Short mmCIF file of N, CA and C in Angstrom, two decimals:
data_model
loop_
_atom_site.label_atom_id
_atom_site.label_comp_id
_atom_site.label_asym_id
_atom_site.label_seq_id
_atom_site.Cartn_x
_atom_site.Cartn_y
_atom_site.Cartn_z
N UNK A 1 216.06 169.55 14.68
CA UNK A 1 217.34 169.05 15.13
C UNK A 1 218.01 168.36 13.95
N UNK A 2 219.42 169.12 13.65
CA UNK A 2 219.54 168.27 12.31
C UNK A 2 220.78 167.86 13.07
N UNK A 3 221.48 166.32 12.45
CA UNK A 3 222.90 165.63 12.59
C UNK A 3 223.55 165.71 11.30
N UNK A 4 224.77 166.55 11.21
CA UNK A 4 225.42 165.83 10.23
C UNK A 4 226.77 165.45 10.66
N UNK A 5 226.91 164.26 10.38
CA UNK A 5 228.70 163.53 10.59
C UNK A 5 229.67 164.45 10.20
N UNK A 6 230.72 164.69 10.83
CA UNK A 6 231.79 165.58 10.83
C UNK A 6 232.87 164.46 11.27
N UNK A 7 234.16 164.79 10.72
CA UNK A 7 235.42 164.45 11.25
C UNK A 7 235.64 164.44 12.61
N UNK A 8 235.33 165.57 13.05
CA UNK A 8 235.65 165.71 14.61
C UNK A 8 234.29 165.28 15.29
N UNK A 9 233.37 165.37 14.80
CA UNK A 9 232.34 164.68 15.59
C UNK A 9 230.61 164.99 14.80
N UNK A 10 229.77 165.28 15.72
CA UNK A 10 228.38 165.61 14.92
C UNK A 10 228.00 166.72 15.00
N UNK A 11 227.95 167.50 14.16
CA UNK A 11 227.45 168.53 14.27
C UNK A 11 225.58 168.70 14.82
N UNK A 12 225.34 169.22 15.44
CA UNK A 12 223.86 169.75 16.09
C UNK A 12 223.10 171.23 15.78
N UNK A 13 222.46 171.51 14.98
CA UNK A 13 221.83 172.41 14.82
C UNK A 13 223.46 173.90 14.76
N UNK A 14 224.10 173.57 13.56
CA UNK A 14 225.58 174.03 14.23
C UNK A 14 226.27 174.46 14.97
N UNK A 15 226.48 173.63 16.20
CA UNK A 15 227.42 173.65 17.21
C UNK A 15 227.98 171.84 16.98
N UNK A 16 228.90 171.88 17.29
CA UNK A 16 229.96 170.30 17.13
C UNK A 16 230.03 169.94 18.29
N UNK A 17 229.93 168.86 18.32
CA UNK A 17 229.67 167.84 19.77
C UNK A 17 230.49 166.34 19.60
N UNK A 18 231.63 166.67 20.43
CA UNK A 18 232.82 165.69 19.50
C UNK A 18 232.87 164.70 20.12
N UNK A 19 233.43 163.42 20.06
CA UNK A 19 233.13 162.03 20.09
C UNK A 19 233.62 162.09 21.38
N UNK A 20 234.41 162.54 22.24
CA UNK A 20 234.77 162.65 23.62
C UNK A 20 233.73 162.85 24.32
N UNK A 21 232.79 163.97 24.02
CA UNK A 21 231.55 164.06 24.72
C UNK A 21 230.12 163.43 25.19
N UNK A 22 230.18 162.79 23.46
CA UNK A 22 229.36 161.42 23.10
C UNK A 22 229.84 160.51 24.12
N UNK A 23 231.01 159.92 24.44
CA UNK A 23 231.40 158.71 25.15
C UNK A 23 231.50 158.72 26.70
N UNK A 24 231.63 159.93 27.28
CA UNK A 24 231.49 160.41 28.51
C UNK A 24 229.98 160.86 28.79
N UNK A 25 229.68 161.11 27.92
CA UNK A 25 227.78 160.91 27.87
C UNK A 25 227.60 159.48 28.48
N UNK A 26 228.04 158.92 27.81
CA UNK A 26 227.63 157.33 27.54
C UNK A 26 228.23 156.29 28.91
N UNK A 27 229.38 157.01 29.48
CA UNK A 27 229.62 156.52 30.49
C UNK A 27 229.08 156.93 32.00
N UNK A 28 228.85 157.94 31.38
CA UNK A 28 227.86 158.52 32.79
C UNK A 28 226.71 158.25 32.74
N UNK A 29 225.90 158.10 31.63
CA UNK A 29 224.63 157.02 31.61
C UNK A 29 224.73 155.85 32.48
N UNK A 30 225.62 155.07 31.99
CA UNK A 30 225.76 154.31 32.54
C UNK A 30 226.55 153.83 33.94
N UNK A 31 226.91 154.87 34.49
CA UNK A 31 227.66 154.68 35.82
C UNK A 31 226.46 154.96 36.68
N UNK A 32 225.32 156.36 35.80
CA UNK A 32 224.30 155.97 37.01
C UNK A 32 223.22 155.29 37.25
N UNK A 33 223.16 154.23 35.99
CA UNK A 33 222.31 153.39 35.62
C UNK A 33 222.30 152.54 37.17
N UNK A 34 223.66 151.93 36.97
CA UNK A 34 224.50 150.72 38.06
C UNK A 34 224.13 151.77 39.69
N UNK A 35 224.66 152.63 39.80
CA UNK A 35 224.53 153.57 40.53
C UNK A 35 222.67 153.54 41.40
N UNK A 36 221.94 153.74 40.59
CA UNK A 36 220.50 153.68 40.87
C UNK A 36 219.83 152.48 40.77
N UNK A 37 220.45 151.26 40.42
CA UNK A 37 220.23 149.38 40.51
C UNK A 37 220.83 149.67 41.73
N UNK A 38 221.59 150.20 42.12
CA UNK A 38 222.34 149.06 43.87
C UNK A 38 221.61 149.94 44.37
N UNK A 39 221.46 151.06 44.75
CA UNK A 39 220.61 152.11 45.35
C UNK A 39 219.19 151.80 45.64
N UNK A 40 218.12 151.18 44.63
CA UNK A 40 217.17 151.03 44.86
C UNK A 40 216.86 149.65 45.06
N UNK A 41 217.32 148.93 44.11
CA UNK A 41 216.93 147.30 44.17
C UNK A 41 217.63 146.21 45.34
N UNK A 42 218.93 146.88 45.13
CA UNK A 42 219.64 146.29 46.45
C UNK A 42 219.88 146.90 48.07
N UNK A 43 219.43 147.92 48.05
CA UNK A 43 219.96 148.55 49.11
C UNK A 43 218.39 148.59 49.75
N UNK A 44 217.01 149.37 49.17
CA UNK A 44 215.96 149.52 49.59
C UNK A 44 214.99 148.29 49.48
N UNK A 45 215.18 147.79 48.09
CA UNK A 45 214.26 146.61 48.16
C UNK A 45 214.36 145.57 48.34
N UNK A 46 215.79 145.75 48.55
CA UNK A 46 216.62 144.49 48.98
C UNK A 46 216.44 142.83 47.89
N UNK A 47 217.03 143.31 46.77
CA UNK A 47 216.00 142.07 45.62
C UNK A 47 217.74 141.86 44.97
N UNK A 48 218.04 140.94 45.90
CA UNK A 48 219.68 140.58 45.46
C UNK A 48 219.90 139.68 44.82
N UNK A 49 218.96 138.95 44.93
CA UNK A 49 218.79 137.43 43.64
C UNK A 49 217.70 137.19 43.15
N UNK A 50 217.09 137.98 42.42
CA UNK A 50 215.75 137.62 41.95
C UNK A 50 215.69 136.36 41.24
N UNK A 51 216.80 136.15 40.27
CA UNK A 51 217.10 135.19 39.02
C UNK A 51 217.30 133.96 40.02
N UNK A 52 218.22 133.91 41.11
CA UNK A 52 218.93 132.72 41.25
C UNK A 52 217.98 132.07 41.86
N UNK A 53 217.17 132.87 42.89
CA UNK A 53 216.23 131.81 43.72
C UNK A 53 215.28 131.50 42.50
N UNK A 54 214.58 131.90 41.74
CA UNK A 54 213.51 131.27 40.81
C UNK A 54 214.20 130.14 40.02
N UNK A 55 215.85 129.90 39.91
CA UNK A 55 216.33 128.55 38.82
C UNK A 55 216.88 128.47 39.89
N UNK A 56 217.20 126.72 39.62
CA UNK A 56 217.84 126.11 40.12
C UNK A 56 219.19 125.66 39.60
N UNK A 57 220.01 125.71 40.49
CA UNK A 57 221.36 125.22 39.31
C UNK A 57 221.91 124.36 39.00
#
């Protein structure tokens, strides 16, 4: 797998993979990150304050 930096974006084993793709990568990582936290921790295990009940404020 080689990277090399390009203007328009990174090239991959040559095919170009342009910074639009990278960032919508990156937001969909992370939409289903949040997505699979409320899903499992809040919804099934129901663990809505782990932090707050252990400190006091």
């Amino acid at each position: 797998m080689v990277l090399k930096n390009n203007k328009k974006g990174l090239l991959l084993a040559g095919q170009e993979i342009s910074k639009k793709v990278i960032v919508a990568a990156i937001l969909l990582g992370v939409g289903l990150a949040g997505l699979i936290d409320t899903i499992v921790f809040h919804e099934i295990l129901q663990w809505h304050h782990m932090i707050s009940n252990k400190i006091q404020p």
